[in-house]
Amino acid sequence: MSGYPPQHANWSPPPPGGDSTRQASLHGHPEFQSIRGAFRSFGTTAATVVVGGFLLYVLLSHFVSPLMNFRLAGHITLGLTIGFAQFAIMAVTVWRYTAHMRRQIDPVARRLRADLDRAEPGRPTTPQEGRSRSW
């Protein structure tokens, strides 16, 4: 998979108890607020679609079981088809999430990181020895 790990994988947060002005400047930055809002709005929409689709499937299975038992071909029923469609919904949601992150969030995050690194030129950009990294 090209582009993995992300180029910002070497970035590490400041140590606990360190300078909180960097964190305050990051959280108050307008670009940070924009990517935070874009991430939240997409996450809310994606979660609503996935959970709503599953809830619809469960409710149809419980309240309209004759419709869900309708045979489409052989032993394949409408309920089984809708159940398998849950996998397709999840796959499309994951695909849209990665496309959204690559197109709208990652470029702004890289630009914001570069601006903050220019503001603090002496700050190391590699993880500290003996410290584990997150994904």
Short mmCIF file of N, CA and C in Angstrom, two decimals:
data_model
loop_
_atom_site.label_atom_id
_atom_site.label_comp_id
_atom_site.label_asym_id
_atom_site.label_seq_id
_atom_site.Cartn_x
_atom_site.Cartn_y
_atom_site.Cartn_z
N MET A 1 0.85 -1.16 0.00
CA MET A 1 0.00 0.00 0.00
C MET A 1 0.90 1.22 0.00
N SER A 2 0.76 2.05 -1.00
CA SER A 2 1.61 3.23 -1.09
C SER A 2 1.17 4.27 -0.07
N GLY A 3 2.13 5.02 0.41
CA GLY A 3 1.81 6.05 1.37
C GLY A 3 1.73 5.56 2.80
N TYR A 4 2.12 4.30 3.03
CA TYR A 4 2.08 3.78 4.39
C TYR A 4 3.47 3.40 4.81
N PRO A 5 3.95 3.69 5.97
CA PRO A 5 3.27 4.48 6.99
C PRO A 5 3.21 5.94 6.58
N PRO A 6 2.27 6.67 7.15
CA PRO A 6 2.15 8.08 6.80
C PRO A 6 3.45 8.82 7.09
N GLN A 7 3.68 9.89 6.35
CA GLN A 7 4.92 10.64 6.52
C GLN A 7 5.03 11.26 7.89
N HIS A 8 3.92 11.45 8.56
CA HIS A 8 3.97 12.07 9.88
C HIS A 8 4.13 11.04 10.99
N ALA A 9 4.46 9.79 10.64
CA ALA A 9 4.59 8.74 11.65
C ALA A 9 5.75 9.00 12.60
N ASN A 10 6.73 9.83 12.20
CA ASN A 10 7.86 10.10 13.07
C ASN A 10 7.57 11.18 14.09
N TRP A 11 6.43 11.82 13.99
CA TRP A 11 6.11 12.88 14.92
C TRP A 11 5.73 12.28 16.26
N SER A 12 6.21 12.86 17.33
CA SER A 12 5.84 12.39 18.66
C SER A 12 5.36 13.57 19.48
N PRO A 13 4.38 13.34 20.36
CA PRO A 13 3.88 14.44 21.18
C PRO A 13 4.92 14.85 22.21
N PRO A 14 4.80 16.05 22.74
CA PRO A 14 5.75 16.47 23.76
C PRO A 14 5.62 15.60 25.00
N PRO A 15 6.70 15.44 25.75
CA PRO A 15 6.63 14.60 26.95
C PRO A 15 5.66 15.18 27.97
N PRO A 16 5.07 14.32 28.82
CA PRO A 16 4.13 14.80 29.83
C PRO A 16 4.79 15.84 30.73
N GLY A 17 4.05 16.83 31.09
CA GLY A 17 4.56 17.87 31.96
C GLY A 17 5.42 18.89 31.23
N GLY A 18 5.49 18.77 29.90
CA GLY A 18 6.32 19.67 29.10
C GLY A 18 5.62 20.99 28.87
N ASP A 19 6.08 21.67 27.87
CA ASP A 19 5.56 22.99 27.55
C ASP A 19 4.14 22.86 27.01
N SER A 20 3.19 23.49 27.67
CA SER A 20 1.80 23.39 27.23
C SER A 20 1.45 24.48 26.23
N THR A 21 2.37 25.40 25.96
CA THR A 21 2.05 26.45 25.00
C THR A 21 1.94 25.90 23.59
N ARG A 22 2.76 24.88 23.27
CA ARG A 22 2.66 24.27 21.94
C ARG A 22 1.29 23.64 21.75
N GLN A 23 0.82 22.93 22.76
CA GLN A 23 -0.48 22.29 22.66
C GLN A 23 -1.58 23.34 22.57
N ALA A 24 -1.47 24.40 23.33
CA ALA A 24 -2.47 25.45 23.29
C ALA A 24 -2.47 26.13 21.92
N SER A 25 -1.27 26.35 21.35
CA SER A 25 -1.22 26.98 20.04
C SER A 25 -1.77 26.06 18.96
N LEU A 26 -1.57 24.75 19.13
CA LEU A 26 -2.11 23.79 18.17
C LEU A 26 -3.62 23.76 18.22
N HIS A 27 -4.19 23.67 19.41
CA HIS A 27 -5.65 23.57 19.54
C HIS A 27 -6.36 24.87 19.17
N GLY A 28 -5.68 26.00 19.27
CA GLY A 28 -6.29 27.26 18.90
C GLY A 28 -6.09 27.62 17.45
N HIS A 29 -5.29 26.85 16.73
CA HIS A 29 -4.97 27.16 15.33
C HIS A 29 -6.21 26.96 14.47
N PRO A 30 -6.51 27.89 13.57
CA PRO A 30 -7.72 27.78 12.73
C PRO A 30 -7.72 26.54 11.84
N GLU A 31 -6.55 26.15 11.32
CA GLU A 31 -6.51 24.94 10.48
C GLU A 31 -6.79 23.69 11.29
N PHE A 32 -6.31 23.66 12.53
CA PHE A 32 -6.61 22.52 13.39
C PHE A 32 -8.11 22.43 13.64
N GLN A 33 -8.73 23.57 13.90
CA GLN A 33 -10.17 23.58 14.12
C GLN A 33 -10.93 23.12 12.87
N SER A 34 -10.43 23.49 11.69
CA SER A 34 -11.11 23.08 10.45
C SER A 34 -11.01 21.57 10.23
N ILE A 35 -9.83 20.98 10.47
CA ILE A 35 -9.73 19.52 10.26
C ILE A 35 -10.46 18.78 11.36
N ARG A 36 -10.52 19.35 12.54
CA ARG A 36 -11.27 18.71 13.62
C ARG A 36 -12.76 18.67 13.27
N GLY A 37 -13.27 19.78 12.76
CA GLY A 37 -14.68 19.83 12.36
C GLY A 37 -14.99 18.91 11.19
N ALA A 38 -14.09 18.86 10.21
CA ALA A 38 -14.30 17.99 9.06
C ALA A 38 -14.27 16.52 9.48
N PHE A 39 -13.37 16.19 10.39
CA PHE A 39 -13.30 14.81 10.87
C PHE A 39 -14.56 14.45 11.64
N ARG A 40 -15.03 15.35 12.48
CA ARG A 40 -16.24 15.06 13.26
C ARG A 40 -17.46 14.92 12.38
N SER A 41 -17.61 15.82 11.41
CA SER A 41 -18.81 15.75 10.58
C SER A 41 -18.83 14.48 9.73
N PHE A 42 -17.67 14.10 9.19
CA PHE A 42 -17.64 12.87 8.40
C PHE A 42 -17.84 11.66 9.30
N GLY A 43 -17.22 11.65 10.47
CA GLY A 43 -17.36 10.53 11.39
C GLY A 43 -18.80 10.34 11.84
N THR A 44 -19.48 11.44 12.10
CA THR A 44 -20.89 11.36 12.50
C THR A 44 -21.74 10.80 11.38
N THR A 45 -21.51 11.27 10.17
CA THR A 45 -22.28 10.78 9.02
C THR A 45 -22.01 9.30 8.78
N ALA A 46 -20.74 8.89 8.81
CA ALA A 46 -20.39 7.49 8.56
C ALA A 46 -20.98 6.59 9.63
N ALA A 47 -20.89 6.99 10.88
CA ALA A 47 -21.44 6.17 11.97
C ALA A 47 -22.96 6.06 11.84
N THR A 48 -23.60 7.14 11.46
CA THR A 48 -25.05 7.11 11.29
C THR A 48 -25.46 6.16 10.18
N VAL A 49 -24.74 6.18 9.07
CA VAL A 49 -25.06 5.29 7.95
C VAL A 49 -24.86 3.83 8.33
N VAL A 50 -23.73 3.52 8.95
CA VAL A 50 -23.43 2.12 9.29
C VAL A 50 -24.38 1.60 10.37
N VAL A 51 -24.52 2.34 11.46
CA VAL A 51 -25.39 1.89 12.54
C VAL A 51 -26.85 1.91 12.11
N GLY A 52 -27.24 2.93 11.34
CA GLY A 52 -28.61 2.99 10.85
C GLY A 52 -28.95 1.83 9.91
N GLY A 53 -28.02 1.47 9.04
CA GLY A 53 -28.24 0.33 8.16
C GLY A 53 -28.38 -0.97 8.94
N PHE A 54 -27.55 -1.15 9.94
CA PHE A 54 -27.65 -2.37 10.75
C PHE A 54 -28.93 -2.38 11.56
N LEU A 55 -29.30 -1.24 12.13
CA LEU A 55 -30.54 -1.15 12.90
C LEU A 55 -31.75 -1.42 12.02
N LEU A 56 -31.74 -0.90 10.80
CA LEU A 56 -32.82 -1.17 9.87
C LEU A 56 -32.93 -2.67 9.58
N TYR A 57 -31.80 -3.32 9.38
CA TYR A 57 -31.78 -4.77 9.13
C TYR A 57 -32.36 -5.53 10.31
N VAL A 58 -31.96 -5.17 11.52
CA VAL A 58 -32.47 -5.86 12.72
C VAL A 58 -33.97 -5.63 12.88
N LEU A 59 -34.41 -4.39 12.68
CA LEU A 59 -35.84 -4.11 12.82
C LEU A 59 -36.67 -4.82 11.76
N LEU A 60 -36.18 -4.85 10.53
CA LEU A 60 -36.89 -5.58 9.48
C LEU A 60 -36.94 -7.07 9.81
N SER A 61 -35.86 -7.61 10.32
CA SER A 61 -35.83 -9.03 10.67
C SER A 61 -36.83 -9.35 11.76
N HIS A 62 -37.00 -8.45 12.69
CA HIS A 62 -37.90 -8.71 13.81
C HIS A 62 -39.37 -8.46 13.46
N PHE A 63 -39.64 -7.33 12.83
CA PHE A 63 -41.03 -6.94 12.63
C PHE A 63 -41.62 -7.36 11.28
N VAL A 64 -40.81 -7.60 10.28
CA VAL A 64 -41.31 -7.95 8.96
C VAL A 64 -40.64 -9.25 8.50
N SER A 65 -40.69 -10.26 9.34
CA SER A 65 -40.00 -11.51 9.01
C SER A 65 -40.54 -12.20 7.76
N PRO A 66 -41.84 -12.10 7.44
CA PRO A 66 -42.27 -12.72 6.17
C PRO A 66 -41.58 -12.09 4.94
N LEU A 67 -41.37 -10.78 4.98
CA LEU A 67 -40.68 -10.12 3.88
C LEU A 67 -39.22 -10.57 3.84
N MET A 68 -38.58 -10.69 4.99
CA MET A 68 -37.18 -11.10 5.05
C MET A 68 -37.00 -12.56 4.63
N ASN A 69 -38.06 -13.37 4.77
CA ASN A 69 -37.99 -14.78 4.36
C ASN A 69 -38.38 -15.00 2.91
N PHE A 70 -38.66 -13.93 2.20
CA PHE A 70 -39.03 -14.03 0.79
C PHE A 70 -37.85 -14.59 0.00
N ARG A 71 -38.10 -15.67 -0.74
CA ARG A 71 -37.04 -16.32 -1.51
C ARG A 71 -36.80 -15.58 -2.83
N LEU A 72 -35.54 -15.24 -3.06
CA LEU A 72 -35.17 -14.57 -4.30
C LEU A 72 -34.77 -15.59 -5.35
N ALA A 73 -33.93 -16.55 -4.96
CA ALA A 73 -33.48 -17.60 -5.88
C ALA A 73 -32.99 -18.78 -5.04
N GLY A 74 -33.62 -19.91 -5.20
CA GLY A 74 -33.20 -21.10 -4.45
C GLY A 74 -33.37 -20.88 -2.96
N HIS A 75 -32.26 -21.04 -2.23
CA HIS A 75 -32.30 -20.85 -0.78
C HIS A 75 -31.88 -19.44 -0.35
N ILE A 76 -31.71 -18.57 -1.29
CA ILE A 76 -31.28 -17.21 -0.98
C ILE A 76 -32.52 -16.35 -0.73
N THR A 77 -32.58 -15.80 0.46
CA THR A 77 -33.72 -14.97 0.85
C THR A 77 -33.35 -13.49 0.81
N LEU A 78 -34.37 -12.66 0.90
CA LEU A 78 -34.15 -11.22 0.94
C LEU A 78 -33.37 -10.83 2.20
N GLY A 79 -33.67 -11.47 3.32
CA GLY A 79 -32.96 -11.19 4.57
C GLY A 79 -31.48 -11.53 4.47
N LEU A 80 -31.16 -12.65 3.83
CA LEU A 80 -29.75 -13.03 3.66
C LEU A 80 -29.04 -12.03 2.76
N THR A 81 -29.72 -11.59 1.73
CA THR A 81 -29.14 -10.61 0.81
C THR A 81 -28.88 -9.28 1.51
N ILE A 82 -29.86 -8.84 2.30
CA ILE A 82 -29.67 -7.58 3.04
C ILE A 82 -28.57 -7.75 4.09
N GLY A 83 -28.48 -8.92 4.70
CA GLY A 83 -27.41 -9.19 5.66
C GLY A 83 -26.04 -9.10 5.02
N PHE A 84 -25.89 -9.68 3.83
CA PHE A 84 -24.62 -9.57 3.13
C PHE A 84 -24.35 -8.13 2.66
N ALA A 85 -25.41 -7.38 2.42
CA ALA A 85 -25.24 -5.98 2.02
C ALA A 85 -24.61 -5.16 3.14
N GLN A 86 -24.72 -5.63 4.39
CA GLN A 86 -24.07 -4.94 5.50
C GLN A 86 -22.56 -4.90 5.30
N PHE A 87 -21.99 -5.98 4.76
CA PHE A 87 -20.55 -5.99 4.46
C PHE A 87 -20.20 -4.97 3.39
N ALA A 88 -21.05 -4.86 2.39
CA ALA A 88 -20.81 -3.88 1.33
C ALA A 88 -20.91 -2.46 1.88
N ILE A 89 -21.87 -2.21 2.75
CA ILE A 89 -22.01 -0.88 3.36
C ILE A 89 -20.76 -0.54 4.17
N MET A 90 -20.27 -1.51 4.92
CA MET A 90 -19.06 -1.27 5.73
C MET A 90 -17.85 -1.02 4.83
N ALA A 91 -17.71 -1.79 3.77
CA ALA A 91 -16.58 -1.62 2.86
C ALA A 91 -16.61 -0.25 2.18
N VAL A 92 -17.79 0.18 1.74
CA VAL A 92 -17.91 1.49 1.10
C VAL A 92 -17.61 2.59 2.11
N THR A 93 -18.06 2.42 3.34
CA THR A 93 -17.80 3.43 4.37
C THR A 93 -16.31 3.55 4.65
N VAL A 94 -15.61 2.42 4.76
CA VAL A 94 -14.16 2.45 4.99
C VAL A 94 -13.46 3.09 3.81
N TRP A 95 -13.87 2.76 2.60
CA TRP A 95 -13.26 3.34 1.40
C TRP A 95 -13.46 4.85 1.37
N ARG A 96 -14.68 5.31 1.67
CA ARG A 96 -14.96 6.75 1.68
C ARG A 96 -14.18 7.45 2.79
N TYR A 97 -14.03 6.78 3.93
CA TYR A 97 -13.28 7.37 5.04
C TYR A 97 -11.82 7.60 4.65
N THR A 98 -11.20 6.58 4.06
CA THR A 98 -9.79 6.74 3.67
C THR A 98 -9.64 7.79 2.58
N ALA A 99 -10.57 7.82 1.63
CA ALA A 99 -10.50 8.85 0.58
C ALA A 99 -10.68 10.25 1.18
N HIS A 100 -11.61 10.39 2.09
CA HIS A 100 -11.84 11.68 2.75
C HIS A 100 -10.61 12.13 3.53
N MET A 101 -10.00 11.22 4.26
CA MET A 101 -8.82 11.57 5.05
C MET A 101 -7.66 11.97 4.13
N ARG A 102 -7.44 11.21 3.06
CA ARG A 102 -6.33 11.53 2.15
C ARG A 102 -6.55 12.85 1.42
N ARG A 103 -7.78 13.13 1.04
CA ARG A 103 -8.06 14.30 0.22
C ARG A 103 -8.22 15.57 1.04
N GLN A 104 -8.87 15.49 2.20
CA GLN A 104 -9.21 16.72 2.91
C GLN A 104 -8.46 16.91 4.22
N ILE A 105 -8.17 15.86 4.95
CA ILE A 105 -7.59 16.03 6.28
C ILE A 105 -6.06 15.98 6.24
N ASP A 106 -5.48 14.98 5.57
CA ASP A 106 -4.03 14.79 5.58
C ASP A 106 -3.24 15.99 5.04
N PRO A 107 -3.63 16.59 3.92
CA PRO A 107 -2.84 17.75 3.44
C PRO A 107 -2.83 18.91 4.44
N VAL A 108 -3.96 19.17 5.06
CA VAL A 108 -4.03 20.26 6.03
C VAL A 108 -3.20 19.91 7.26
N ALA A 109 -3.26 18.65 7.69
CA ALA A 109 -2.49 18.23 8.86
C ALA A 109 -0.99 18.31 8.58
N ARG A 110 -0.56 17.92 7.38
CA ARG A 110 0.86 18.04 7.03
C ARG A 110 1.31 19.51 7.02
N ARG A 111 0.47 20.37 6.45
CA ARG A 111 0.80 21.79 6.40
C ARG A 111 0.86 22.38 7.82
N LEU A 112 -0.08 22.00 8.67
CA LEU A 112 -0.09 22.48 10.04
C LEU A 112 1.13 21.98 10.80
N ARG A 113 1.49 20.73 10.61
CA ARG A 113 2.67 20.16 11.27
C ARG A 113 3.94 20.88 10.82
N ALA A 114 4.04 21.16 9.52
CA ALA A 114 5.21 21.87 9.01
C ALA A 114 5.28 23.28 9.59
N ASP A 115 4.15 23.96 9.71
CA ASP A 115 4.14 25.30 10.30
C ASP A 115 4.59 25.26 11.76
N LEU A 116 4.11 24.27 12.51
CA LEU A 116 4.49 24.17 13.92
C LEU A 116 5.95 23.77 14.07
N ASP A 117 6.47 22.94 13.18
CA ASP A 117 7.87 22.55 13.25
C ASP A 117 8.78 23.72 12.89
N ARG A 118 8.33 24.59 11.96
CA ARG A 118 9.12 25.78 11.64
C ARG A 118 9.14 26.75 12.81
N ALA A 119 8.05 26.78 13.57
CA ALA A 119 7.98 27.69 14.72
C ALA A 119 8.91 27.23 15.84
N GLU A 120 9.18 25.91 15.92
CA GLU A 120 10.07 25.35 16.93
C GLU A 120 11.16 24.56 16.23
N PRO A 121 12.18 25.20 15.69
CA PRO A 121 13.18 24.50 14.88
C PRO A 121 14.04 23.51 15.67
N GLY A 122 14.22 23.68 16.96
CA GLY A 122 15.09 22.79 17.73
C GLY A 122 14.40 21.54 18.22
N ARG A 123 13.10 21.43 18.04
CA ARG A 123 12.33 20.29 18.54
C ARG A 123 12.61 19.06 17.70
N PRO A 124 12.95 17.91 18.34
CA PRO A 124 13.21 16.70 17.56
C PRO A 124 11.92 16.17 16.92
N THR A 125 12.06 15.62 15.72
CA THR A 125 10.88 15.09 15.02
C THR A 125 10.87 13.57 15.01
N THR A 126 11.87 12.93 15.62
CA THR A 126 11.90 11.47 15.68
C THR A 126 11.50 11.02 17.07
N PRO A 127 10.95 9.82 17.18
CA PRO A 127 10.55 9.32 18.50
C PRO A 127 11.77 9.17 19.41
N GLN A 128 11.54 9.32 20.69
CA GLN A 128 12.62 9.19 21.65
C GLN A 128 12.99 7.73 21.81
N GLU A 129 14.25 7.46 22.15
CA GLU A 129 14.73 6.08 22.32
C GLU A 129 13.94 5.37 23.41
N GLY A 130 13.62 4.11 23.15
CA GLY A 130 12.93 3.29 24.14
C GLY A 130 11.44 3.59 24.26
N ARG A 131 10.96 4.50 23.49
CA ARG A 131 9.54 4.86 23.55
C ARG A 131 8.80 4.19 22.40
N SER A 132 7.70 3.56 22.69
CA SER A 132 6.96 2.88 21.63
C SER A 132 6.07 3.89 20.91
N ARG A 133 5.86 3.63 19.64
CA ARG A 133 5.01 4.50 18.83
C ARG A 133 3.64 3.88 18.69
N SER A 134 2.66 4.73 18.49
CA SER A 134 1.34 4.23 18.18
C SER A 134 1.24 4.04 16.67
N TRP A 135 0.16 3.50 16.23
CA TRP A 135 -0.02 3.24 14.79
C TRP A 135 0.07 4.54 14.09
#
